[in-house]
Amino acid sequence: MMKERKETQLSKPHAITMILAILREGARHGYGIIQEVERQSNHLMSFNDGILYTVLRDLEGEGLIVSEWAQSPGERQRRVYTLTERGLKELEKQIREWREFTSTYDRLISGGTSCVQALLQASFESRST
């Protein structure tokens, strides 16, 4: 029996990182962002349209992306989004935080109780200084 693959709808915090990462590769319109996330995730992740356009508006309001109307020959006008320098810095920050989180999570599930104790101690020591 073949195992069914379940598609994951991206939450807003994950959507922010995904959008910034996709736009790092080049300008895209909203549907192009959706297609790229689905393609790169092998159709395991997708956007709810409502979240996508809400996040795009928020990112633009924060100056992390900019948009402009563009039209390719034979196509309708579409809003195209581009990553700003500030957006690139935010993406780099989020990538560092994600790597730190996943590294810690991996240590926790691989290392058992002694790893948890070491992480708690390190956390306590960093707050004491």
Short mmCIF file of N, CA, C and O in Angstrom, two decimals:
data_model
loop_
_atom_site.label_atom_id
_atom_site.label_comp_id
_atom_site.label_asym_id
_atom_site.label_seq_id
_atom_site.Cartn_x
_atom_site.Cartn_y
_atom_site.Cartn_z
N MET A 1 0.84 -1.18 0.00
CA MET A 1 0.00 0.00 0.00
C MET A 1 0.88 1.24 0.00
O MET A 1 1.83 1.36 0.77
N MET A 2 0.56 2.21 -0.85
CA MET A 2 1.34 3.43 -0.96
C MET A 2 0.91 4.44 0.10
O MET A 2 -0.28 4.64 0.33
N LYS A 3 1.88 5.07 0.72
CA LYS A 3 1.60 6.07 1.74
C LYS A 3 1.17 7.38 1.09
O LYS A 3 1.81 7.86 0.15
N GLU A 4 0.09 7.96 1.57
CA GLU A 4 -0.41 9.21 1.02
C GLU A 4 0.40 10.38 1.57
O GLU A 4 0.70 10.45 2.75
N ARG A 5 0.79 11.30 0.68
CA ARG A 5 1.53 12.48 1.09
C ARG A 5 0.56 13.59 1.42
O ARG A 5 -0.36 13.86 0.67
N LYS A 6 0.77 14.20 2.55
CA LYS A 6 -0.11 15.27 3.00
C LYS A 6 0.55 16.62 2.73
O LYS A 6 1.71 16.83 3.05
N GLU A 7 -0.22 17.51 2.15
CA GLU A 7 0.27 18.86 1.87
C GLU A 7 0.11 19.71 3.12
O GLU A 7 -0.89 19.65 3.81
N THR A 8 1.12 20.53 3.41
CA THR A 8 1.11 21.41 4.57
C THR A 8 0.82 22.84 4.13
O THR A 8 1.49 23.35 3.22
N GLN A 9 -0.16 23.47 4.74
CA GLN A 9 -0.43 24.88 4.51
C GLN A 9 0.54 25.68 5.38
O GLN A 9 0.66 25.42 6.58
N LEU A 10 1.23 26.62 4.78
CA LEU A 10 2.20 27.41 5.52
C LEU A 10 1.52 28.41 6.45
O LEU A 10 0.59 29.09 6.06
N SER A 11 2.02 28.49 7.68
CA SER A 11 1.52 29.48 8.63
C SER A 11 2.20 30.82 8.32
O SER A 11 3.19 30.88 7.58
N LYS A 12 1.70 31.88 8.90
CA LYS A 12 2.23 33.21 8.61
C LYS A 12 3.73 33.32 8.91
O LYS A 12 4.48 33.81 8.07
N PRO A 13 4.22 32.89 10.09
CA PRO A 13 5.66 33.02 10.33
C PRO A 13 6.51 32.26 9.31
O PRO A 13 7.54 32.75 8.86
N HIS A 14 6.08 31.07 8.94
CA HIS A 14 6.82 30.31 7.94
C HIS A 14 6.68 30.93 6.56
O HIS A 14 7.61 30.92 5.76
N ALA A 15 5.51 31.48 6.29
CA ALA A 15 5.28 32.12 5.00
C ALA A 15 6.22 33.30 4.80
O ALA A 15 6.74 33.50 3.70
N ILE A 16 6.48 34.06 5.85
CA ILE A 16 7.38 35.21 5.76
C ILE A 16 8.75 34.76 5.27
O ILE A 16 9.30 35.31 4.31
N THR A 17 9.30 33.76 5.93
CA THR A 17 10.63 33.27 5.56
C THR A 17 10.63 32.71 4.14
O THR A 17 11.56 32.99 3.37
N MET A 18 9.61 31.95 3.80
CA MET A 18 9.54 31.36 2.45
C MET A 18 9.47 32.44 1.38
O MET A 18 10.16 32.36 0.36
N ILE A 19 8.65 33.44 1.60
CA ILE A 19 8.51 34.52 0.61
C ILE A 19 9.84 35.25 0.43
O ILE A 19 10.28 35.48 -0.70
N LEU A 20 10.48 35.60 1.53
CA LEU A 20 11.76 36.31 1.44
C LEU A 20 12.80 35.45 0.72
O LEU A 20 13.55 35.95 -0.12
N ALA A 21 12.82 34.15 1.01
CA ALA A 21 13.77 33.25 0.36
C ALA A 21 13.50 33.14 -1.14
O ALA A 21 14.45 33.15 -1.95
N ILE A 22 12.25 33.04 -1.52
CA ILE A 22 11.90 32.95 -2.95
C ILE A 22 12.28 34.24 -3.66
O ILE A 22 12.86 34.22 -4.75
N LEU A 23 12.01 35.38 -3.04
CA LEU A 23 12.31 36.66 -3.67
C LEU A 23 13.81 36.94 -3.72
O LEU A 23 14.26 37.75 -4.54
N ARG A 24 14.58 36.27 -2.87
CA ARG A 24 16.05 36.41 -2.94
C ARG A 24 16.53 35.92 -4.31
O ARG A 24 17.52 36.41 -4.84
N GLU A 25 15.82 34.97 -4.90
CA GLU A 25 16.19 34.42 -6.20
C GLU A 25 15.79 35.32 -7.36
O GLU A 25 16.25 35.14 -8.47
N GLY A 26 14.90 36.28 -7.10
CA GLY A 26 14.46 37.20 -8.15
C GLY A 26 13.02 37.62 -7.95
O GLY A 26 12.28 37.01 -7.18
N ALA A 27 12.64 38.68 -8.64
CA ALA A 27 11.28 39.24 -8.52
C ALA A 27 10.24 38.23 -9.01
O ALA A 27 10.49 37.47 -9.95
N ARG A 28 9.10 38.25 -8.34
CA ARG A 28 8.00 37.34 -8.71
C ARG A 28 6.66 38.00 -8.38
O ARG A 28 6.57 38.80 -7.48
N HIS A 29 5.64 37.56 -9.10
CA HIS A 29 4.27 37.95 -8.74
C HIS A 29 3.75 36.91 -7.75
O HIS A 29 4.37 35.86 -7.53
N GLY A 30 2.62 37.19 -7.11
CA GLY A 30 2.09 36.32 -6.06
C GLY A 30 1.92 34.88 -6.48
O GLY A 30 2.35 33.96 -5.78
N TYR A 31 1.30 34.65 -7.63
CA TYR A 31 1.09 33.28 -8.08
C TYR A 31 2.42 32.59 -8.36
O TYR A 31 2.59 31.40 -8.11
N GLY A 32 3.40 33.34 -8.84
CA GLY A 32 4.73 32.79 -9.08
C GLY A 32 5.39 32.34 -7.79
O GLY A 32 6.11 31.34 -7.76
N ILE A 33 5.14 33.06 -6.69
CA ILE A 33 5.67 32.68 -5.38
C ILE A 33 5.03 31.36 -4.95
O ILE A 33 5.70 30.44 -4.50
N ILE A 34 3.71 31.27 -5.11
CA ILE A 34 2.99 30.04 -4.76
C ILE A 34 3.56 28.85 -5.54
O ILE A 34 3.85 27.80 -4.98
N GLN A 35 3.72 29.03 -6.86
CA GLN A 35 4.23 27.95 -7.70
C GLN A 35 5.63 27.53 -7.29
O GLN A 35 5.94 26.34 -7.27
N GLU A 36 6.47 28.50 -6.95
CA GLU A 36 7.85 28.17 -6.59
C GLU A 36 7.93 27.42 -5.27
O GLU A 36 8.71 26.47 -5.14
N VAL A 37 7.14 27.80 -4.29
CA VAL A 37 7.12 27.07 -3.02
C VAL A 37 6.65 25.64 -3.25
O VAL A 37 7.25 24.69 -2.75
N GLU A 38 5.60 25.48 -4.03
CA GLU A 38 5.10 24.14 -4.32
C GLU A 38 6.13 23.31 -5.08
O GLU A 38 6.37 22.15 -4.76
N ARG A 39 6.79 23.92 -6.04
CA ARG A 39 7.81 23.21 -6.84
C ARG A 39 8.98 22.79 -5.95
O ARG A 39 9.39 21.63 -5.96
N GLN A 40 9.52 23.74 -5.18
CA GLN A 40 10.70 23.44 -4.39
C GLN A 40 10.40 22.47 -3.24
O GLN A 40 11.30 21.78 -2.77
N SER A 41 9.17 22.43 -2.79
CA SER A 41 8.80 21.51 -1.70
C SER A 41 8.27 20.18 -2.24
O SER A 41 7.78 19.36 -1.47
N ASN A 42 8.37 19.99 -3.55
CA ASN A 42 7.83 18.79 -4.19
C ASN A 42 6.34 18.64 -3.87
O ASN A 42 5.86 17.55 -3.60
N HIS A 43 5.65 19.77 -3.85
CA HIS A 43 4.20 19.86 -3.61
C HIS A 43 3.78 19.40 -2.22
O HIS A 43 2.65 18.98 -2.02
N LEU A 44 4.71 19.49 -1.26
CA LEU A 44 4.37 19.16 0.13
C LEU A 44 3.92 20.39 0.90
O LEU A 44 3.33 20.28 1.96
N MET A 45 4.24 21.59 0.40
CA MET A 45 3.84 22.83 1.06
C MET A 45 3.10 23.71 0.07
O MET A 45 3.40 23.71 -1.12
N SER A 46 2.15 24.47 0.61
CA SER A 46 1.43 25.41 -0.25
C SER A 46 0.95 26.59 0.59
O SER A 46 0.98 26.56 1.81
N PHE A 47 0.52 27.62 -0.10
CA PHE A 47 0.01 28.82 0.54
C PHE A 47 -1.50 28.87 0.45
O PHE A 47 -2.08 28.53 -0.57
N ASN A 48 -2.10 29.35 1.49
CA ASN A 48 -3.47 29.79 1.46
C ASN A 48 -3.41 31.19 0.88
O ASN A 48 -2.64 32.02 1.37
N ASP A 49 -4.16 31.48 -0.18
CA ASP A 49 -4.09 32.79 -0.84
C ASP A 49 -4.25 33.94 0.16
O ASP A 49 -3.60 34.96 0.04
N GLY A 50 -5.14 33.78 1.12
CA GLY A 50 -5.37 34.84 2.10
C GLY A 50 -4.13 35.17 2.89
O GLY A 50 -3.83 36.34 3.14
N ILE A 51 -3.38 34.15 3.29
CA ILE A 51 -2.14 34.38 4.04
C ILE A 51 -1.10 35.01 3.14
O ILE A 51 -0.42 35.96 3.53
N LEU A 52 -0.95 34.51 1.92
CA LEU A 52 0.08 35.03 1.03
C LEU A 52 -0.04 36.53 0.84
O LEU A 52 0.91 37.27 1.06
N TYR A 53 -1.21 36.99 0.44
CA TYR A 53 -1.35 38.41 0.13
C TYR A 53 -1.34 39.29 1.38
O TYR A 53 -0.86 40.42 1.34
N THR A 54 -1.76 38.76 2.50
CA THR A 54 -1.65 39.49 3.77
C THR A 54 -0.19 39.66 4.14
O THR A 54 0.25 40.75 4.51
N VAL A 55 0.58 38.59 4.02
CA VAL A 55 2.01 38.64 4.34
C VAL A 55 2.74 39.57 3.37
O VAL A 55 3.58 40.37 3.79
N LEU A 56 2.42 39.49 2.09
CA LEU A 56 3.06 40.38 1.12
C LEU A 56 2.81 41.85 1.46
O LEU A 56 3.72 42.67 1.43
N ARG A 57 1.58 42.17 1.83
CA ARG A 57 1.25 43.54 2.23
C ARG A 57 2.04 43.96 3.46
O ARG A 57 2.59 45.06 3.52
N ASP A 58 2.10 43.06 4.45
CA ASP A 58 2.84 43.36 5.69
C ASP A 58 4.33 43.55 5.41
O ASP A 58 4.96 44.48 5.94
N LEU A 59 4.91 42.68 4.59
CA LEU A 59 6.33 42.78 4.27
C LEU A 59 6.64 44.08 3.53
O LEU A 59 7.67 44.71 3.77
N GLU A 60 5.73 44.48 2.66
CA GLU A 60 5.93 45.74 1.94
C GLU A 60 5.82 46.91 2.91
O GLU A 60 6.61 47.85 2.85
N GLY A 61 4.87 46.85 3.83
CA GLY A 61 4.71 47.91 4.83
C GLY A 61 5.93 48.05 5.73
O GLY A 61 6.24 49.14 6.19
N GLU A 62 6.64 46.95 5.96
CA GLU A 62 7.84 46.96 6.79
C GLU A 62 9.10 47.31 5.99
O GLU A 62 10.20 47.37 6.55
N GLY A 63 8.95 47.49 4.70
CA GLY A 63 10.09 47.84 3.86
C GLY A 63 10.99 46.67 3.52
O GLY A 63 12.13 46.86 3.08
N LEU A 64 10.50 45.44 3.70
CA LEU A 64 11.31 44.26 3.41
C LEU A 64 11.22 43.86 1.94
O LEU A 64 12.11 43.18 1.42
N ILE A 65 10.12 44.26 1.30
CA ILE A 65 9.94 44.04 -0.13
C ILE A 65 9.32 45.30 -0.73
O ILE A 65 8.78 46.14 0.00
N VAL A 66 9.42 45.43 -2.02
CA VAL A 66 8.73 46.49 -2.76
C VAL A 66 7.96 45.83 -3.89
O VAL A 66 8.27 44.70 -4.30
N SER A 67 6.95 46.53 -4.39
CA SER A 67 6.18 45.97 -5.50
C SER A 67 5.93 47.04 -6.55
O SER A 67 5.99 48.23 -6.26
N GLU A 68 5.68 46.56 -7.75
CA GLU A 68 5.30 47.45 -8.84
C GLU A 68 4.45 46.65 -9.82
O GLU A 68 4.52 45.42 -9.86
N TRP A 69 3.63 47.36 -10.55
CA TRP A 69 2.81 46.70 -11.56
C TRP A 69 3.65 46.47 -12.79
O TRP A 69 4.41 47.34 -13.22
N ALA A 70 3.55 45.29 -13.35
CA ALA A 70 4.29 44.94 -14.56
C ALA A 70 3.38 44.11 -15.47
O ALA A 70 2.46 43.45 -15.00
N GLN A 71 3.67 44.17 -16.77
CA GLN A 71 2.87 43.42 -17.72
C GLN A 71 3.79 42.83 -18.78
O GLN A 71 4.56 43.55 -19.41
N SER A 72 3.71 41.53 -18.95
CA SER A 72 4.44 40.85 -20.02
C SER A 72 3.56 40.87 -21.26
O SER A 72 2.33 40.89 -21.15
N PRO A 73 4.16 40.84 -22.44
CA PRO A 73 3.36 40.84 -23.68
C PRO A 73 2.34 39.70 -23.68
O PRO A 73 2.66 38.56 -23.37
N GLY A 74 1.10 40.05 -23.98
CA GLY A 74 0.03 39.06 -24.07
C GLY A 74 -0.54 38.62 -22.73
O GLY A 74 -1.39 37.74 -22.68
N GLU A 75 -0.07 39.21 -21.64
CA GLU A 75 -0.58 38.85 -20.31
C GLU A 75 -1.19 40.07 -19.64
O GLU A 75 -0.96 41.20 -20.03
N ARG A 76 -1.96 39.80 -18.60
CA ARG A 76 -2.55 40.90 -17.84
C ARG A 76 -1.50 41.50 -16.90
O ARG A 76 -0.47 40.89 -16.64
N GLN A 77 -1.79 42.70 -16.41
CA GLN A 77 -0.90 43.32 -15.44
C GLN A 77 -0.90 42.54 -14.14
O GLN A 77 -1.93 42.04 -13.71
N ARG A 78 0.27 42.44 -13.53
CA ARG A 78 0.41 41.76 -12.24
C ARG A 78 1.34 42.58 -11.36
O ARG A 78 2.27 43.22 -11.84
N ARG A 79 1.08 42.49 -10.06
CA ARG A 79 1.97 43.13 -9.10
C ARG A 79 3.17 42.21 -8.91
O ARG A 79 3.01 41.04 -8.59
N VAL A 80 4.36 42.75 -9.11
CA VAL A 80 5.60 41.98 -8.99
C VAL A 80 6.35 42.47 -7.75
O VAL A 80 6.49 43.66 -7.53
N TYR A 81 6.81 41.51 -6.95
CA TYR A 81 7.46 41.80 -5.67
C TYR A 81 8.96 41.55 -5.77
O TYR A 81 9.41 40.58 -6.39
N THR A 82 9.73 42.44 -5.14
CA THR A 82 11.19 42.37 -5.14
C THR A 82 11.69 42.53 -3.72
O THR A 82 11.18 43.37 -2.96
N LEU A 83 12.71 41.77 -3.37
CA LEU A 83 13.33 41.85 -2.05
C LEU A 83 14.19 43.10 -1.95
O LEU A 83 14.92 43.44 -2.88
N THR A 84 14.10 43.80 -0.83
CA THR A 84 14.94 44.96 -0.58
C THR A 84 16.19 44.52 0.20
O THR A 84 16.27 43.39 0.68
N GLU A 85 17.15 45.42 0.32
CA GLU A 85 18.36 45.13 1.12
C GLU A 85 17.97 44.82 2.57
O GLU A 85 18.50 43.90 3.17
N ARG A 86 17.03 45.57 3.08
CA ARG A 86 16.54 45.32 4.45
C ARG A 86 15.88 43.94 4.54
O ARG A 86 16.04 43.23 5.53
N GLY A 87 15.15 43.55 3.50
CA GLY A 87 14.52 42.23 3.46
C GLY A 87 15.55 41.12 3.43
O GLY A 87 15.38 40.08 4.07
N LEU A 88 16.64 41.33 2.69
CA LEU A 88 17.71 40.34 2.63
C LEU A 88 18.35 40.16 4.01
O LEU A 88 18.60 39.04 4.45
N LYS A 89 18.57 41.26 4.71
CA LYS A 89 19.14 41.18 6.07
C LYS A 89 18.19 40.45 7.01
O LYS A 89 18.63 39.64 7.84
N GLU A 90 16.90 40.70 6.88
CA GLU A 90 15.90 40.00 7.71
C GLU A 90 15.91 38.52 7.40
O GLU A 90 15.83 37.68 8.30
N LEU A 91 15.98 38.17 6.13
CA LEU A 91 16.03 36.76 5.74
C LEU A 91 17.26 36.09 6.34
O LEU A 91 17.17 34.99 6.89
N GLU A 92 18.41 36.73 6.24
CA GLU A 92 19.63 36.16 6.80
C GLU A 92 19.49 35.95 8.31
O GLU A 92 19.93 34.92 8.83
N LYS A 93 18.86 36.89 8.99
CA LYS A 93 18.61 36.76 10.43
C LYS A 93 17.70 35.55 10.70
O LYS A 93 17.97 34.75 11.60
N GLN A 94 16.63 35.43 9.94
CA GLN A 94 15.70 34.32 10.14
C GLN A 94 16.35 32.98 9.84
O GLN A 94 16.08 31.99 10.52
N ILE A 95 17.22 32.94 8.85
CA ILE A 95 17.93 31.69 8.53
C ILE A 95 18.84 31.31 9.69
O ILE A 95 18.88 30.14 10.09
N ARG A 96 19.58 32.28 10.25
CA ARG A 96 20.44 31.99 11.41
C ARG A 96 19.62 31.46 12.57
O ARG A 96 19.98 30.46 13.21
N GLU A 97 18.48 32.11 12.87
CA GLU A 97 17.63 31.68 13.96
C GLU A 97 17.06 30.28 13.70
O GLU A 97 16.97 29.46 14.61
N TRP A 98 16.67 30.01 12.47
CA TRP A 98 16.13 28.70 12.12
C TRP A 98 17.18 27.62 12.30
O TRP A 98 16.92 26.56 12.85
N ARG A 99 18.40 27.89 11.84
CA ARG A 99 19.47 26.90 11.97
C ARG A 99 19.80 26.64 13.44
O ARG A 99 20.05 25.51 13.83
N GLU A 100 19.79 27.69 14.23
CA GLU A 100 20.04 27.53 15.66
C GLU A 100 18.93 26.69 16.29
O GLU A 100 19.19 25.78 17.07
N PHE A 101 17.69 26.99 15.93
CA PHE A 101 16.55 26.23 16.46
C PHE A 101 16.63 24.76 16.06
O PHE A 101 16.50 23.88 16.90
N THR A 102 16.83 24.50 14.77
CA THR A 102 16.84 23.10 14.32
C THR A 102 18.04 22.34 14.88
O THR A 102 17.92 21.16 15.18
N SER A 103 19.16 23.02 15.03
CA SER A 103 20.33 22.38 15.63
C SER A 103 20.05 22.00 17.08
O SER A 103 20.36 20.89 17.52
N THR A 104 19.44 22.92 17.82
CA THR A 104 19.08 22.65 19.21
C THR A 104 18.05 21.52 19.28
O THR A 104 18.19 20.61 20.09
N TYR A 105 17.06 21.58 18.45
CA TYR A 105 16.02 20.55 18.43
C TYR A 105 16.64 19.19 18.14
O TYR A 105 16.33 18.20 18.80
N ASP A 106 17.54 19.15 17.16
CA ASP A 106 18.19 17.90 16.80
C ASP A 106 19.00 17.36 17.98
O ASP A 106 18.95 16.17 18.28
N ARG A 107 19.72 18.24 18.67
CA ARG A 107 20.47 17.80 19.85
C ARG A 107 19.54 17.26 20.92
O ARG A 107 19.83 16.27 21.57
N LEU A 108 18.40 17.93 21.09
CA LEU A 108 17.46 17.49 22.13
C LEU A 108 16.89 16.11 21.83
O LEU A 108 16.81 15.27 22.72
N ILE A 109 16.51 15.86 20.60
CA ILE A 109 15.90 14.57 20.29
C ILE A 109 16.95 13.48 20.13
O ILE A 109 16.62 12.31 20.25
N SER A 110 18.19 13.86 19.89
CA SER A 110 19.25 12.86 19.71
C SER A 110 20.03 12.60 20.99
O SER A 110 20.52 11.49 21.19
N GLY A 111 20.14 13.63 21.85
CA GLY A 111 21.05 13.53 22.98
C GLY A 111 20.44 13.12 24.29
O GLY A 111 21.15 12.84 25.24
N GLY A 112 19.14 13.11 24.38
CA GLY A 112 18.50 12.69 25.62
C GLY A 112 18.59 13.72 26.72
O GLY A 112 18.85 14.89 26.50
N THR A 113 18.40 13.28 27.96
CA THR A 113 18.28 14.15 29.12
C THR A 113 19.53 14.97 29.37
O THR A 113 19.45 16.14 29.72
N SER A 114 20.71 14.37 29.22
CA SER A 114 21.94 15.11 29.51
C SER A 114 22.06 16.32 28.58
O SER A 114 22.55 17.37 28.99
N CYS A 115 21.60 16.20 27.36
CA CYS A 115 21.62 17.32 26.42
C CYS A 115 20.68 18.42 26.88
O CYS A 115 21.01 19.59 26.83
N VAL A 116 19.50 18.04 27.35
CA VAL A 116 18.53 19.02 27.86
C VAL A 116 19.13 19.78 29.04
O VAL A 116 19.06 21.01 29.11
N GLN A 117 19.76 19.06 29.95
CA GLN A 117 20.39 19.70 31.11
C GLN A 117 21.48 20.66 30.68
O GLN A 117 21.59 21.77 31.21
N ALA A 118 22.30 20.28 29.70
CA ALA A 118 23.38 21.14 29.22
C ALA A 118 22.81 22.41 28.58
O ALA A 118 23.34 23.50 28.79
N LEU A 119 21.74 22.27 27.82
CA LEU A 119 21.13 23.44 27.19
C LEU A 119 20.52 24.38 28.22
O LEU A 119 20.64 25.60 28.12
N LEU A 120 19.86 23.82 29.23
CA LEU A 120 19.29 24.65 30.29
C LEU A 120 20.39 25.38 31.04
O LEU A 120 20.26 26.57 31.36
N GLN A 121 21.49 24.70 31.32
CA GLN A 121 22.60 25.33 32.04
C GLN A 121 23.20 26.44 31.19
O GLN A 121 23.46 27.53 31.70
N ALA A 122 23.42 26.19 29.91
CA ALA A 122 23.97 27.21 29.02
C ALA A 122 23.04 28.41 28.95
O ALA A 122 23.49 29.56 28.95
N SER A 123 21.74 28.17 28.91
CA SER A 123 20.76 29.25 28.86
C SER A 123 20.81 30.07 30.14
O SER A 123 20.81 31.30 30.11
N PHE A 124 20.90 29.39 31.28
CA PHE A 124 20.98 30.07 32.57
C PHE A 124 22.25 30.90 32.66
O PHE A 124 22.23 32.06 33.10
N GLU A 125 23.38 30.34 32.23
CA GLU A 125 24.66 31.04 32.29
C GLU A 125 24.66 32.27 31.39
O GLU A 125 25.19 33.31 31.77
N SER A 126 24.04 32.18 30.23
CA SER A 126 24.02 33.35 29.32
C SER A 126 23.14 34.47 29.89
O SER A 126 23.39 35.63 29.63
N ARG A 127 22.16 34.13 30.68
CA ARG A 127 21.31 35.16 31.30
C ARG A 127 21.99 35.80 32.49
O ARG A 127 21.70 36.93 32.84
N SER A 128 22.91 35.07 33.12
CA SER A 128 23.60 35.56 34.31
C SER A 128 24.68 36.56 33.97
O SER A 128 25.10 37.34 34.81
N THR A 129 25.17 36.53 32.74
CA THR A 129 26.28 37.41 32.36
C THR A 129 25.81 38.71 31.81
O THR A 129 24.74 38.98 31.50
#
